[in-house]
Coordinates of C-alpha atoms in Angstrom, one line a residue:
X1 CA -18.0 74.9 10.4
X2 CA -16.0 76.9 7.7
X3 CA -14.4 74.0 6.7
X4 CA -18.1 72.3 5.4
X5 CA -18.6 75.6 3.5
X6 CA -15.9 75.9 1.6
X7 CA -16.3 72.2 0.5
X8 CA -20.3 73.0 -0.6
X9 CA -19.0 76.0 -2.5
X10 CA -16.3 73.4 -4.3
X11 CA -19.0 70.8 -4.9
X12 CA -21.5 73.6 -6.1
X13 CA -18.7 75.1 -8.2
X14 CA -17.9 71.9 -9.7
X15 CA -21.9 71.1 -10.1
X16 CA -22.3 74.1 -12.2
X17 CA -19.2 73.6 -14.4
X18 CA -20.8 70.1 -15.1
X19 CA -24.4 71.7 -15.5
X20 CA -23.0 74.3 -18.2
X21 CA -20.8 71.4 -19.7
X22 CA -24.3 69.2 -20.3
X23 CA -24.9 70.5 -23.7
X24 CA -24.5 67.0 -25.9
X25 CA -27.6 67.0 -27.9
X26 CA -29.9 63.6 -27.9
X27 CA -29.9 61.4 -31.3
X28 CA -30.6 63.8 -33.9
X29 CA -34.2 62.3 -36.2
X30 CA -34.1 62.1 -39.3
X31 CA -37.8 61.1 -41.0
X32 CA -37.4 58.2 -42.6
X33 CA -37.5 59.2 -47.2
X34 CA -39.9 57.3 -48.5
X35 CA -40.5 57.4 -52.8
X36 CA -43.9 58.2 -53.9
X37 CA -46.2 59.3 -56.7
X38 CA -47.1 62.8 -57.8
X39 CA -50.7 61.6 -58.5
X40 CA -52.9 59.4 -58.3
X41 CA -54.7 57.6 -61.3
X42 CA -57.2 59.6 -61.2
X43 CA -60.9 58.7 -63.6
X44 CA -64.3 60.8 -63.6
X45 CA -65.6 61.7 -61.3
X46 CA -62.7 62.1 -59.1
X47 CA -60.0 65.1 -58.6
X48 CA -57.2 66.1 -57.1
X49 CA -57.4 68.6 -54.0
X50 CA -55.2 69.9 -50.8
X51 CA -57.7 68.5 -47.7
X52 CA -56.3 70.7 -44.4
X53 CA -54.7 67.8 -42.6
X54 CA -54.9 69.5 -39.3
X55 CA -59.1 69.2 -39.3
X56 CA -60.5 66.6 -37.2
X57 CA -61.6 63.5 -39.1
X58 CA -65.6 63.9 -38.1
X59 CA -67.6 61.4 -38.2
X60 CA -67.2 60.3 -41.4
X61 CA -70.6 57.8 -41.4
X62 CA -72.6 60.6 -41.1
X63 CA -71.9 61.2 -45.0
X64 CA -74.1 57.4 -46.4
X65 CA -77.3 59.7 -44.5
X66 CA -78.5 57.0 -42.4
X67 CA -79.9 57.3 -39.3
X68 CA -79.6 53.9 -38.5
X69 CA -75.5 53.5 -39.2
X70 CA -75.6 56.6 -37.4
X71 CA -76.6 55.6 -33.6
X72 CA -75.3 52.3 -34.5
X73 CA -71.7 54.0 -34.8
X74 CA -72.3 56.5 -31.8
X75 CA -73.0 53.3 -29.8
X76 CA -69.7 51.1 -30.5
X77 CA -67.8 54.3 -30.0
X78 CA -69.4 54.9 -26.5
X79 CA -68.9 50.9 -25.6
X80 CA -66.4 49.4 -27.6
X81 CA -63.8 47.0 -25.2
X82 CA -61.5 47.1 -28.0
X83 CA -61.8 50.9 -28.1
X84 CA -61.6 51.2 -24.1
X85 CA -58.4 48.9 -24.3
X86 CA -56.5 51.4 -26.4
X87 CA -57.2 54.4 -24.7
X88 CA -56.4 52.6 -21.9
X89 CA -53.3 52.5 -23.4
X90 CA -52.7 56.0 -24.0
X91 CA -53.6 56.6 -20.4
X92 CA -51.0 54.7 -19.6
X93 CA -48.4 56.3 -21.9
X94 CA -48.9 59.3 -20.7
X95 CA -48.1 58.4 -17.5
X96 CA -45.2 56.9 -18.7
X97 CA -44.3 60.3 -20.2
X98 CA -44.6 62.3 -16.6
X99 CA -43.1 59.4 -15.1
X100 CA -39.8 60.2 -17.3
X101 CA -39.5 63.5 -16.8
X102 CA -39.4 63.0 -13.5
X103 CA -36.0 61.9 -14.2
X104 CA -35.1 66.4 -14.7
X105 CA -36.2 66.7 -11.1
X106 CA -34.1 66.4 -8.1
X107 CA -35.4 63.6 -6.0
X108 CA -36.2 64.6 -2.5
X109 CA -36.8 62.3 0.3
X110 CA -37.7 62.0 4.2
X111 CA -36.6 59.2 6.1
X112 CA -36.6 58.0 10.0
X113 CA -35.4 55.1 11.4
X114 CA -36.0 54.4 15.0
X115 CA -33.9 51.2 16.3
X116 CA -33.0 49.3 19.6
X117 CA -29.8 47.8 18.9
X118 CA -27.1 45.2 20.2
X119 CA -23.1 45.4 19.8
X120 CA -21.0 42.8 19.7
X121 CA -17.8 42.9 22.0
X122 CA -16.2 40.5 19.4
X123 CA -16.8 42.5 16.9
X124 CA -13.1 44.6 14.8
X125 CA -11.3 46.3 16.7
X126 CA -10.6 49.8 15.7
X127 CA -8.5 50.6 18.1
X128 CA -5.7 48.0 19.7
X129 CA -5.6 50.5 23.2
X130 CA -9.3 50.3 23.4
X131 CA -11.3 47.3 24.1
X132 CA -14.1 46.7 22.4
X133 CA -17.5 46.2 25.0
X134 CA -20.8 44.8 24.0
X135 CA -23.0 47.4 24.3
X136 CA -26.9 48.0 23.7
X137 CA -28.5 51.4 23.0
X138 CA -31.5 53.5 20.8
X139 CA -31.0 54.5 17.9
X140 CA -33.4 57.3 16.7
X141 CA -32.2 58.7 13.1
X142 CA -34.5 61.8 10.8
X143 CA -32.6 62.4 7.3
X144 CA -33.9 64.7 4.4
X145 CA -32.3 63.5 1.3
X146 CA -31.5 65.0 -1.8
X147 CA -30.3 63.2 -5.2
X148 CA -29.7 64.6 -8.6
X149 CA -28.7 62.5 -11.7
X150 CA -26.6 65.0 -13.8
X151 CA -27.6 64.4 -17.7
X152 CA -24.6 64.9 -19.2
X153 CA -24.8 63.6 -22.6
X154 CA -28.6 63.6 -22.5
X155 CA -30.3 60.3 -21.5
X156 CA -32.5 61.5 -18.9
X157 CA -34.1 63.8 -21.6
X158 CA -33.8 61.0 -24.4
X159 CA -35.9 58.8 -22.1
X160 CA -38.2 61.8 -22.0
X161 CA -38.1 62.3 -25.3
X162 CA -39.1 58.6 -25.9
X163 CA -41.6 58.7 -23.7
X164 CA -43.6 61.6 -25.4
X165 CA -43.2 59.9 -28.8
X166 CA -44.3 56.7 -27.2
X167 CA -47.8 58.7 -26.0
X168 CA -48.4 59.9 -29.4
X169 CA -47.9 56.6 -30.6
X170 CA -50.2 55.1 -28.3
X171 CA -52.4 58.2 -29.5
X172 CA -52.4 57.1 -33.5
X173 CA -53.2 53.8 -32.4
X174 CA -56.0 55.1 -30.5
X175 CA -57.0 56.8 -34.1
X176 CA -56.7 53.7 -35.5
X177 CA -58.4 51.8 -33.6
X178 CA -61.3 53.8 -33.5
X179 CA -61.2 54.3 -37.6
X180 CA -61.1 50.3 -37.9
X181 CA -63.8 49.9 -35.4
X182 CA -66.3 52.5 -37.2
X183 CA -64.9 50.8 -40.9
X184 CA -65.7 47.6 -40.4
X185 CA -68.9 48.4 -38.7
X186 CA -69.8 50.5 -41.3
X187 CA -68.8 47.1 -43.6
X188 CA -70.9 44.6 -42.0
X189 CA -73.8 46.8 -41.9
X190 CA -73.6 47.2 -45.6
X191 CA -73.2 43.8 -45.8
X192 CA -76.2 42.7 -43.9
X193 CA -77.8 45.8 -46.1
X194 CA -77.3 44.6 -49.1
X195 CA -78.1 40.6 -47.9
X196 CA -81.5 42.3 -47.0
X197 CA -81.9 44.0 -50.8
X198 CA -80.8 40.0 -52.4
X199 CA -83.6 38.4 -49.8
X200 CA -86.4 41.0 -51.3
X201 CA -85.0 39.9 -54.6
X202 CA -85.4 36.0 -54.0
X203 CA -88.9 37.3 -52.0
X204 CA -90.2 38.9 -55.5
X205 CA -88.5 36.1 -57.1
X206 CA -90.4 33.4 -55.8
X207 CA -94.1 35.5 -55.8
X208 CA -93.2 34.6 -59.1
X209 CA -92.2 31.6 -60.0
X210 CA -95.3 30.7 -57.9
X211 CA -97.9 33.0 -60.3
X212 CA -95.5 30.2 -62.9
X213 CA -96.1 26.8 -60.7
X214 CA -100.0 27.8 -61.4
X215 CA -100.2 28.6 -64.6
X216 CA -98.2 25.4 -65.4
X217 CA -100.6 23.5 -63.2
X218 CA -103.8 24.8 -64.6
X219 CA -102.3 24.1 -68.4
X220 CA -100.8 20.9 -67.2
X221 CA -104.8 20.1 -66.1
X222 CA -105.9 21.0 -68.8
X223 CA -103.7 18.5 -70.7
X224 CA -102.2 21.2 -72.8
X225 CA -98.5 21.0 -70.9
X226 CA -96.7 17.4 -69.5
X227 CA -95.9 17.1 -65.9
X228 CA -92.4 18.0 -66.4
X229 CA -93.4 21.7 -66.9
X230 CA -94.4 21.4 -63.3
X231 CA -91.8 19.6 -61.5
X232 CA -89.2 21.7 -63.8
X233 CA -90.8 24.7 -62.0
X234 CA -91.1 23.5 -58.6
X235 CA -87.4 22.7 -58.6
X236 CA -87.1 26.0 -59.7
X237 CA -89.1 27.5 -56.6
X238 CA -87.1 25.2 -53.9
X239 CA -83.6 26.1 -55.1
X240 CA -84.7 30.0 -54.8
X241 CA -86.4 28.7 -50.7
X242 CA -82.6 27.3 -50.1
X243 CA -80.5 30.3 -51.2
X244 CA -83.3 32.7 -49.1
X245 CA -82.0 30.4 -46.3
X246 CA -77.6 30.7 -47.0
X247 CA -78.8 34.4 -47.1
X248 CA -80.4 34.4 -43.7
X249 CA -77.6 32.6 -42.6
X250 CA -74.9 35.0 -43.3
X251 CA -77.3 38.0 -42.0
X252 CA -77.4 36.2 -39.3
X253 CA -73.8 36.4 -38.8
X254 CA -73.3 40.1 -39.6
X255 CA -76.3 41.4 -37.4
X256 CA -74.0 39.2 -34.5
X257 CA -70.8 41.1 -35.5
X258 CA -72.5 44.5 -35.2
X259 CA -73.2 43.6 -31.7
X260 CA -69.6 42.4 -30.8
X261 CA -68.4 45.5 -31.8
X262 CA -70.7 47.6 -29.9
X263 CA -69.5 45.8 -26.9
X264 CA -73.7 43.8 -27.0
X265 CA -74.0 40.1 -26.6
X266 CA -75.2 38.8 -30.1
X267 CA -78.2 36.8 -28.1
X268 CA -79.9 40.4 -27.0
X269 CA -79.1 42.6 -30.7
X270 CA -81.5 42.2 -33.7
X271 CA -81.4 44.4 -36.5
X272 CA -85.1 45.7 -38.3
X273 CA -84.5 44.2 -42.1
X274 CA -84.5 47.6 -44.4
X275 CA -84.3 47.4 -48.6
X276 CA -83.7 51.8 -49.0
X277 CA -81.3 52.2 -51.9
X278 CA -78.3 53.6 -50.4
X279 CA -75.6 55.8 -52.1
X280 CA -72.4 56.0 -51.3
X281 CA -70.3 59.4 -51.5
X282 CA -68.1 60.5 -53.7
X283 CA -64.8 60.8 -51.7
X284 CA -62.2 63.5 -53.2
X285 CA -58.5 62.3 -53.7
X286 CA -56.0 64.1 -52.5
X287 CA -51.6 64.2 -52.7
X288 CA -49.6 61.2 -50.8
X289 CA -48.6 63.8 -48.8
X290 CA -52.1 64.8 -47.2
X291 CA -52.7 61.0 -47.5
X292 CA -49.5 60.6 -45.4
X293 CA -50.6 62.8 -42.7
X294 CA -54.4 61.9 -42.2
X295 CA -53.5 57.9 -41.4
X296 CA -53.2 57.1 -37.8
X297 CA -51.8 54.0 -39.1
X298 CA -48.5 56.0 -41.1
X299 CA -49.0 58.6 -37.7
X300 CA -48.1 55.8 -35.3
X301 CA -45.1 53.6 -37.6
X302 CA -43.0 57.4 -37.8
X303 CA -43.8 57.1 -34.2
X304 CA -42.2 54.2 -33.6
X305 CA -39.1 55.2 -35.7
X306 CA -38.8 58.5 -33.8
X307 CA -38.8 56.0 -30.2
X308 CA -36.6 53.4 -31.9
X309 CA -34.0 56.5 -33.1
X310 CA -34.3 57.5 -29.2
X311 CA -33.5 54.5 -27.7
X312 CA -30.5 54.3 -30.0
X313 CA -29.4 57.9 -28.6
X314 CA -29.9 56.5 -25.4
X315 CA -28.2 53.0 -25.6
X316 CA -24.6 54.9 -26.8
X317 CA -25.0 57.4 -23.9
X318 CA -23.8 54.2 -21.5
X319 CA -20.4 54.4 -23.0
X320 CA -20.4 57.7 -21.3
X321 CA -19.1 58.3 -17.5
X322 CA -23.0 59.5 -15.3
X323 CA -22.8 62.0 -12.7
X324 CA -25.0 62.2 -9.6
X325 CA -25.0 64.9 -6.5
X326 CA -26.6 63.6 -3.4
X327 CA -26.7 65.4 -0.2
X328 CA -28.5 64.7 3.1
X329 CA -29.0 66.3 5.9
X330 CA -30.5 64.8 9.3
X331 CA -30.6 64.0 13.0
X332 CA -28.8 60.7 15.0
X333 CA -29.1 60.3 18.5
X334 CA -29.0 57.6 20.8
X335 CA -31.1 59.5 23.3
X336 CA -34.7 60.2 21.5
X337 CA -34.1 63.8 24.2
X338 CA -31.3 65.0 22.4
X339 CA -32.4 63.9 18.6
X340 CA -32.4 67.8 18.5
X341 CA -29.5 69.3 19.5
X342 CA -27.2 70.6 17.7
X343 CA -24.0 67.8 18.7
X344 CA -26.7 65.2 17.2
X345 CA -27.2 66.8 13.2
X346 CA -25.3 64.9 10.6
X347 CA -24.7 65.9 7.0
X348 CA -23.1 64.7 3.6
X349 CA -22.7 66.2 0.4
X350 CA -21.3 64.5 -2.2
X351 CA -20.4 63.9 -6.0
X352 CA -20.2 60.3 -7.6
X353 CA -19.0 59.6 -11.2
X354 CA -19.1 55.9 -12.8
X355 CA -17.7 55.1 -16.0
X356 CA -17.6 51.6 -17.9
X357 CA -14.2 49.8 -18.2
X358 CA -15.2 46.8 -19.7
X359 CA -18.6 44.6 -19.5
X360 CA -17.7 42.0 -21.2
X361 CA -19.4 44.3 -24.4
X362 CA -22.3 44.1 -22.9
X363 CA -22.8 48.0 -24.0
X364 CA -22.1 47.1 -27.8
X365 CA -24.8 44.0 -28.1
X366 CA -27.0 46.6 -26.9
X367 CA -25.9 49.4 -29.4
X368 CA -26.4 47.0 -32.2
X369 CA -29.5 45.7 -31.3
X370 CA -31.1 49.0 -30.6
X371 CA -29.9 50.1 -33.9
X372 CA -31.2 47.2 -35.9
X373 CA -34.4 47.8 -33.6
X374 CA -34.4 51.2 -35.5
X375 CA -34.0 50.0 -38.7
X376 CA -36.5 47.7 -38.7
X377 CA -39.1 50.3 -37.7
X378 CA -37.9 52.2 -40.8
X379 CA -38.8 49.2 -42.9
X380 CA -41.9 48.2 -41.4
X381 CA -42.5 52.9 -41.5
X382 CA -41.9 52.4 -45.7
X383 CA -43.6 49.1 -45.7
X384 CA -47.5 50.9 -44.0
X385 CA -47.1 54.4 -46.8
X386 CA -46.4 51.9 -49.2
X387 CA -49.7 49.8 -48.3
X388 CA -51.1 53.2 -47.9
X389 CA -50.7 54.0 -51.3
X390 CA -52.1 51.1 -52.7
X391 CA -54.6 51.0 -50.9
X392 CA -56.1 54.4 -52.3
X393 CA -55.2 53.7 -55.8
X394 CA -56.8 50.4 -55.2
X395 CA -60.0 52.3 -53.8
X396 CA -60.3 55.2 -56.1
X397 CA -59.8 52.8 -59.4
X398 CA -61.9 50.4 -57.7
X399 CA -65.1 52.5 -57.1
X400 CA -65.1 53.5 -60.7
X401 CA -65.3 50.1 -61.8
X402 CA -67.8 49.7 -59.9
X403 CA -70.0 52.4 -60.8
X404 CA -69.7 51.4 -64.6
X405 CA -70.4 47.7 -63.8
X406 CA -74.0 48.0 -61.3
X407 CA -74.7 49.9 -65.0
X408 CA -74.0 47.7 -66.8
X409 CA -75.8 45.2 -64.4
X410 CA -78.9 46.9 -64.6
X411 CA -78.8 47.2 -68.5
X412 CA -78.4 43.4 -68.0
X413 CA -81.6 43.1 -65.7
X414 CA -83.8 45.1 -67.8
X415 CA -82.3 42.9 -71.0
X416 CA -83.6 39.7 -68.6
X417 CA -86.4 40.7 -67.6
X418 CA -87.9 41.6 -70.9
X419 CA -86.7 37.8 -72.1
X420 CA -88.9 36.7 -69.2
X421 CA -91.7 38.3 -70.8
X422 CA -91.4 37.1 -74.2
X423 CA -90.5 33.9 -73.1
X424 CA -93.8 33.2 -70.7
X425 CA -95.7 34.6 -74.6
X426 CA -94.0 32.1 -76.2
X427 CA -94.8 29.6 -73.9
X428 CA -98.3 30.2 -73.8
X429 CA -98.1 30.5 -77.3
X430 CA -97.4 26.7 -77.5
X431 CA -94.5 27.9 -79.8
X432 CA -91.4 27.3 -76.8
X433 CA -90.6 24.8 -74.1
X434 CA -91.1 25.3 -70.2
X435 CA -87.4 24.9 -70.3
X436 CA -87.0 28.3 -72.3
X437 CA -89.0 30.0 -69.4
X438 CA -87.1 28.7 -66.9
X439 CA -84.1 29.9 -68.1
X440 CA -84.9 32.9 -68.3
X441 CA -86.5 32.9 -64.9
X442 CA -83.2 31.9 -64.0
X443 CA -81.4 34.3 -65.9
X444 CA -83.4 37.2 -64.5
X445 CA -82.7 35.9 -61.4
X446 CA -79.0 36.3 -61.5
X447 CA -79.3 39.6 -63.1
X448 CA -81.2 40.9 -60.3
X449 CA -79.2 39.9 -57.5
X450 CA -75.7 40.9 -59.3
X451 CA -77.5 44.1 -59.4
X452 CA -77.6 44.1 -55.7
X453 CA -74.3 42.4 -54.6
X454 CA -72.3 45.2 -57.0
X455 CA -74.4 48.3 -54.9
X456 CA -73.4 46.1 -52.0
X457 CA -69.5 46.0 -53.1
X458 CA -69.5 49.9 -54.0
X459 CA -70.5 50.7 -51.0
X460 CA -68.0 48.8 -48.9
X461 CA -65.3 50.2 -51.5
X462 CA -66.8 53.3 -50.1
X463 CA -66.1 52.5 -46.7
X464 CA -62.2 51.0 -47.7
X465 CA -61.3 54.2 -49.5
X466 CA -62.8 56.8 -46.4
X467 CA -60.3 54.0 -44.6
X468 CA -57.7 54.5 -46.7
X469 CA -57.7 57.9 -46.9
X470 CA -57.7 58.4 -42.8
X471 CA -61.3 59.3 -42.1
X472 CA -63.6 62.1 -43.4
X473 CA -62.4 64.6 -45.5
X474 CA -63.4 67.9 -43.5
X475 CA -61.3 70.8 -43.9
X476 CA -61.3 71.3 -47.8
X477 CA -61.6 74.2 -50.1
X478 CA -65.6 74.7 -50.8
X479 CA -64.9 74.2 -53.9
X480 CA -63.5 70.5 -53.7
X481 CA -66.3 69.3 -51.9
X482 CA -67.7 66.5 -53.9

């Protein structure tokens, strides 16, 4: 027994020395550097601000002050299958962190065995002076096992770090799915509302065209107008009705898309017509550094770089020896009645060391593959960042351009209305043919549809810009709010 205690002390001393020496730092991580502009190409009404990136993204769609959109977004966040998949992956990744962290602790287990076995008489001899005999006996064994891998080179710690970063990436992916989901729903909703407004324009135009048709028919009956005037006006009405059917089909497609985003069957969802005018919120433009911290896809791309960096560190630890401490204590007896007696006691305590010597280049190949994977994630991170910068620039400049275009289109519609009035007056006075009226009607219809289309595009660009910025802009200083 004294010898056993001495052995335990020696092994414990070796283990303590190894633990104290285990100070190898895992593969260090350096954030990739991406060259960014110092400021955006700002045009009125944009201005540079310093948003608080730690603030939650919040329900950015509420800034449109549309109760129907708010209700649709709430239902989509609760019922979207895509969002549920991303949330499940976050839970899965967090469980993976717990599994990796378990490697930092000793693995303890209890085991029991009950067996009836026959030992062959023809087995190899262990003593030439003692012949073998066939024996049949029972074996009862109870053991308590403890095993622990000494993390000499940081392999286990790096695995934990890799799993933790992977969980953060999954969380960023969840935020990105939520952002994309709400942005897609808002885009489909505003497309649908733009069609509602355009259908209203067509409906008003059809009523105007029908009155013009009645006038043409009356003049034809009086003999002051030819039948071609009636035919031309009827053709214009038929063409406008065709456009109505096309727009109704497009509206149903957007309606079905909204239903799918909310997790509802398309056949069970309808959305009533609403032609109320809507205004896009003025979104302040932040600096590129603010943008990077706001966008979840950028955060996910950086977490991917960190995870790949950790995998490179894990691959490099394969070059170094592994150390494992193992111990066992238990009872082993051929009779159940004596299994708890002192002579039945068994134990072991040892340290195992394994050093790779030759593997045909497998470790080199694994390190090369891990390094290539790391470089790929760095390039992807830079691509995502540059894309983010481009999207914000496009959104800001596009919003300003569409505001100007919408204002100009409204002026054009007003001018077209005046032209139609003059054409009607000239036709009724007999100084112009009916083709001039038809042309003026078509020009007014096109101008009014362009106004509604530009309004819809302005709303879509505002959604695109909010998505590019990573969500709502809560947490800004009061003076910087729009």
